[in-house]
Backbone as a ProteinNet text record, in pm:
[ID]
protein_1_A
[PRIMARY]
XXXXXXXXXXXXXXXXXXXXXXXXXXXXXXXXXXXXXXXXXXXXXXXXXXXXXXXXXXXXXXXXXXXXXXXXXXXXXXXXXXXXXXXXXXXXXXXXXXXXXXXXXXXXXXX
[TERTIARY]
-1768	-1758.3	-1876.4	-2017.7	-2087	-2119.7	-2002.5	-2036	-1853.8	-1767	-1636.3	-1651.5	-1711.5	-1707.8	-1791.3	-1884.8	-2013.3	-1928.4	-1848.7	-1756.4	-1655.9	-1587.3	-1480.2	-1504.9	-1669.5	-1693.2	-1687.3	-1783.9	-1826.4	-1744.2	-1632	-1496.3	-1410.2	-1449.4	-1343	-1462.6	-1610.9	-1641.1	-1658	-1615.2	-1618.1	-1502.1	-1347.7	-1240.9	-1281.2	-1328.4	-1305.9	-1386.8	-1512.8	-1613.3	-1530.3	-1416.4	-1353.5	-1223.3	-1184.2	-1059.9	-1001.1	-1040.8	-971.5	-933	-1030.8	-985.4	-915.5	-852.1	-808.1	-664.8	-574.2	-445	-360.8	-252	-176.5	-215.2	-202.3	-256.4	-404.5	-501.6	-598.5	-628.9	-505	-515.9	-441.4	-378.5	-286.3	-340.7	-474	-522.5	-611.5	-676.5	-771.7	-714.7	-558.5	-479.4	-459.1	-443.4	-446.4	-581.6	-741	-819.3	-864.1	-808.7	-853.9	-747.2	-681.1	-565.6	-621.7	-667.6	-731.1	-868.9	-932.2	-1053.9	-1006.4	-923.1	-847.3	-809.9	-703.4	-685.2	-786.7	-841.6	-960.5	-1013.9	-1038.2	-1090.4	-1018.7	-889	-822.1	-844.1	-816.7	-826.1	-973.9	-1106.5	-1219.7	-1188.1	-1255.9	-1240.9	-1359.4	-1319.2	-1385.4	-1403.2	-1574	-1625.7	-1643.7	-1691.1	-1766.2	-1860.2	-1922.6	-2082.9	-2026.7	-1959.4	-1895.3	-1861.7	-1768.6	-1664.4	-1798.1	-1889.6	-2055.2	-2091.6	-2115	-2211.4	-2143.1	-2002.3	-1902.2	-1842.5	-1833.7	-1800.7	-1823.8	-1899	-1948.6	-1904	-1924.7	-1888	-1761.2	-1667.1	-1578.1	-1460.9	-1559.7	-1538.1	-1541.4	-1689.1	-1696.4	-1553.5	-1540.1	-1446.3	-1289.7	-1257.7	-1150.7	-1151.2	-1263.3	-1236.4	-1201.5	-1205.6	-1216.9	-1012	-969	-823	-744	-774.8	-683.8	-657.9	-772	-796.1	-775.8	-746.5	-703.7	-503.1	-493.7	-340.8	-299.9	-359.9	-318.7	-289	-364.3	-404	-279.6	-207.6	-137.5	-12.1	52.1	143.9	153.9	33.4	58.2	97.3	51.5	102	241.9	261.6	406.1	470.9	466.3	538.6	552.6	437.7	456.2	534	547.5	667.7	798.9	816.4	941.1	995.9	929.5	949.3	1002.9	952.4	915	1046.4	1041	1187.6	1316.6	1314	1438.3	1444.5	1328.2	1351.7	1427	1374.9	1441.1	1624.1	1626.9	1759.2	1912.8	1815	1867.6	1895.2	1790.2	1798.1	1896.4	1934.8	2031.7	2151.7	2173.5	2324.3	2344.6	2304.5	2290.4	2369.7	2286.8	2280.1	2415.6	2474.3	2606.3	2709.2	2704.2	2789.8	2819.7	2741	2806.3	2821.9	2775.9	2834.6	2967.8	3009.7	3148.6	3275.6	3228.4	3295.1	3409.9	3375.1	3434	3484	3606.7	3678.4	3678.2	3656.4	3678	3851.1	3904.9	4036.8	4124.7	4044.1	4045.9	4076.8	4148.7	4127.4	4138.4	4007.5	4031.3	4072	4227.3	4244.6	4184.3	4076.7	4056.5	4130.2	4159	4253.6	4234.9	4246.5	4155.9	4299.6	4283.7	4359.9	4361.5
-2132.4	-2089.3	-1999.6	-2033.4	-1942.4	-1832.1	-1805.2	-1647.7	-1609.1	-1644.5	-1603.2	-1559.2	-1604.2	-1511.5	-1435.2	-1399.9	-1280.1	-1174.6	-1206.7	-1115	-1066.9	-1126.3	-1116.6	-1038.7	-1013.9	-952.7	-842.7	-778.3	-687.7	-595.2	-660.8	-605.7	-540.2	-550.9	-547.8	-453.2	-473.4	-325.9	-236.2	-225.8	-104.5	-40.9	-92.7	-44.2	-18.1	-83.2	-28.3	154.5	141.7	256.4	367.1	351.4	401.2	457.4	395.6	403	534.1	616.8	731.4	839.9	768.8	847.7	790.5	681.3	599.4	585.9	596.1	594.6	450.9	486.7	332.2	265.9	334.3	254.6	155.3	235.8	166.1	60.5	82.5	-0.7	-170.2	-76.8	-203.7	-297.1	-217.4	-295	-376.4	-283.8	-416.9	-514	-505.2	-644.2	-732.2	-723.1	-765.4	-877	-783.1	-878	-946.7	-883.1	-1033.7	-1102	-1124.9	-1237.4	-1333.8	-1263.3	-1350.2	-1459.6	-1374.2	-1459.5	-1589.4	-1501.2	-1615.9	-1719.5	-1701.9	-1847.6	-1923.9	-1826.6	-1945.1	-1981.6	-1942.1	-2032	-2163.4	-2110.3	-2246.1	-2354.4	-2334.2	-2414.5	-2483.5	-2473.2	-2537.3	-2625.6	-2764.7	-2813.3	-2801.4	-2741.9	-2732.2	-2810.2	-2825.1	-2865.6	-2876.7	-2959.8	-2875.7	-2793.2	-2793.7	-2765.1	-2571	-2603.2	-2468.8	-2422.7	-2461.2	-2384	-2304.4	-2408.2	-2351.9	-2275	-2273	-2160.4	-2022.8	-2009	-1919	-1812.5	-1883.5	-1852.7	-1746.4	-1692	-1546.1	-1450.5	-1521.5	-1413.7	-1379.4	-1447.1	-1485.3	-1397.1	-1394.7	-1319.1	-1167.9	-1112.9	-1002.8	-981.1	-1030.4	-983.8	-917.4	-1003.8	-1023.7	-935.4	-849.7	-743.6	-597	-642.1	-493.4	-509.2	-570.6	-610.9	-541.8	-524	-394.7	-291.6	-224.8	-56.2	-65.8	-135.9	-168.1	-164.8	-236.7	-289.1	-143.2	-86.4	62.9	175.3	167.6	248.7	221.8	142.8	39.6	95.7	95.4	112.9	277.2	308.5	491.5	567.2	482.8	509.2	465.6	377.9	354.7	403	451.3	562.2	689.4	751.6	856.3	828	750.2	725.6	748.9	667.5	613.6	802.9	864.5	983.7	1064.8	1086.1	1137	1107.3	968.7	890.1	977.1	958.9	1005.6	1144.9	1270.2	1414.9	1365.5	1318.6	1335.4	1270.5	1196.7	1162.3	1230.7	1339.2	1418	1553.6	1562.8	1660.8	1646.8	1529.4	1500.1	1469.6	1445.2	1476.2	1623.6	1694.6	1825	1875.8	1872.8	1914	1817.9	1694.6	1661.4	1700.7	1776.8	1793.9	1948.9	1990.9	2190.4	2120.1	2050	2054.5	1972.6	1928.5	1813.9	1953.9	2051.4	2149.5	2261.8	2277.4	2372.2	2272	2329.1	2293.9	2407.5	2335.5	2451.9	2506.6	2443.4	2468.6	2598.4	2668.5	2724.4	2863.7	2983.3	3127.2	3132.2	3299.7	3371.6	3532.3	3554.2	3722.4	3758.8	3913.1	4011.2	4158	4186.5	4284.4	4391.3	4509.8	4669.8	4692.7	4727.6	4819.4	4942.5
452	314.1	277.8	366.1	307.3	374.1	423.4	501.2	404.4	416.9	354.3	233.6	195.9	26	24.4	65.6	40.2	107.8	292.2	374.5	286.8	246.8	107.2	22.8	-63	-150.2	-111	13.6	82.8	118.5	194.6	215.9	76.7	-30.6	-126.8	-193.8	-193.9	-295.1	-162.2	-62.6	43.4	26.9	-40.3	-44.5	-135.2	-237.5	-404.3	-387.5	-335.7	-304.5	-259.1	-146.3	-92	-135.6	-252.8	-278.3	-333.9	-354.4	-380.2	-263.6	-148.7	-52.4	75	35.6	154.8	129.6	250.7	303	297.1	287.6	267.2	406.4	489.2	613.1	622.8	602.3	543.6	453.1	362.1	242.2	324.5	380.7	456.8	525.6	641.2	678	585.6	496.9	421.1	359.7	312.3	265.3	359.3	518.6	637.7	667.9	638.7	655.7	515.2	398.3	303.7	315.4	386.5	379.3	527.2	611.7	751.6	622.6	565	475.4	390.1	305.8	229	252.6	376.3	466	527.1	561.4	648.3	493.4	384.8	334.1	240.8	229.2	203.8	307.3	437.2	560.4	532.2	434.1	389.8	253.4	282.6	225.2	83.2	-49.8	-168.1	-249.4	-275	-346.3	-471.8	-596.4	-690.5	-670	-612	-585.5	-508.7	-414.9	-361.7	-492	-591	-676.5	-789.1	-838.3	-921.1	-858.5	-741.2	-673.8	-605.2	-602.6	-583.8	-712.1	-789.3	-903.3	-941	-961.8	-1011.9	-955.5	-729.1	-667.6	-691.9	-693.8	-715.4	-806.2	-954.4	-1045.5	-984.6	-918.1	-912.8	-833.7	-678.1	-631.2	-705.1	-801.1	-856.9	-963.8	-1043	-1129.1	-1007.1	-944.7	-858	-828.4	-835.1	-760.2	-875.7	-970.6	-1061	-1026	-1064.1	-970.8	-803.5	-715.2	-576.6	-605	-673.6	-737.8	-742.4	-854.9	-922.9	-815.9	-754.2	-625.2	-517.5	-493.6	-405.1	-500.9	-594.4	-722.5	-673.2	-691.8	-642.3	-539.3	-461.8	-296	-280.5	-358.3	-341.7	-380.6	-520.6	-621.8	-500.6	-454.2	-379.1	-230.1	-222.5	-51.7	-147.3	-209.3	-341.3	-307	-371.2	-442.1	-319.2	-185.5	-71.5	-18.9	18.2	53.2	-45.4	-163	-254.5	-178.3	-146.2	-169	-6	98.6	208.3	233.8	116	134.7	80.6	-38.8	-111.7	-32.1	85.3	148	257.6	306.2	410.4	373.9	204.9	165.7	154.5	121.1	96.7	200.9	387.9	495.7	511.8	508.1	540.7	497.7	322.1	293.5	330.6	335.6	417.1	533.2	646.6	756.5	772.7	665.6	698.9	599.9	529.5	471.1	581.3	640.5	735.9	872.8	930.2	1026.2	1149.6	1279.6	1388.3	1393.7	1359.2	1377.8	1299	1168.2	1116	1141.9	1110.3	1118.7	989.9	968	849.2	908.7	858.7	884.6	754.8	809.9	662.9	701.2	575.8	603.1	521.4	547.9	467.5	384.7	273.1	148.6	170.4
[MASK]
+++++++++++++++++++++++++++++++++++++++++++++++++++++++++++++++++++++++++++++++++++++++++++++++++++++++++++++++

């Protein structure tokens, strides 16, 4: 416990520091290792004495998880958006190619 929450904190104002310039991938992984922290620290058995002397950190960590959230909301909005243009673009491309038949003749003919 008393290495998990200071690691925890550390980890979370390095994304926050980071966050305008970091990739869903990145982001992914850092949801990856505060979730390895988290568990291990449920897997500890808590105290009062842990919960008094955590507390604050605790707090800090947890104002930063908005602007992380927001950030996470945006990246998603932008796949969301990305996803729609490419699917819009492949009805497009199915529907001229399902339009015309090989079986077809056109005679043109002069006046």
């Amino acid at each position: 416990m008393d290495k998990l929450i200071p690691q925890l904190e550390e980890l979370t104002k390095q994304t926050f520091e980071q966050l305008n310039s970091m990739s869903y991938e990145q982001l992914e992984q850092f949801v990856q290792n505060r979730e390895k922290i988290i568990n291990q620290i449920k897997n500890i058995k808590i105290t009062d004495e842990h919960k008094q002397k955590y507390q604050q950190m605790i707090q800090n960590i947890t104002k930063y998880d908005k602007q992380i959230l927001e950030k996470m909301k945006k990246l998603k909005n932008e796949a969301s958006q990305e996803l729609h243009k490419i699917q819009s673009g492949k009805k497009q491309k199915t529907a001229y190619q399902n339009a015309y038949t090989a079986d077809s003749v056109f005679f043109d003919r002069k006046k």
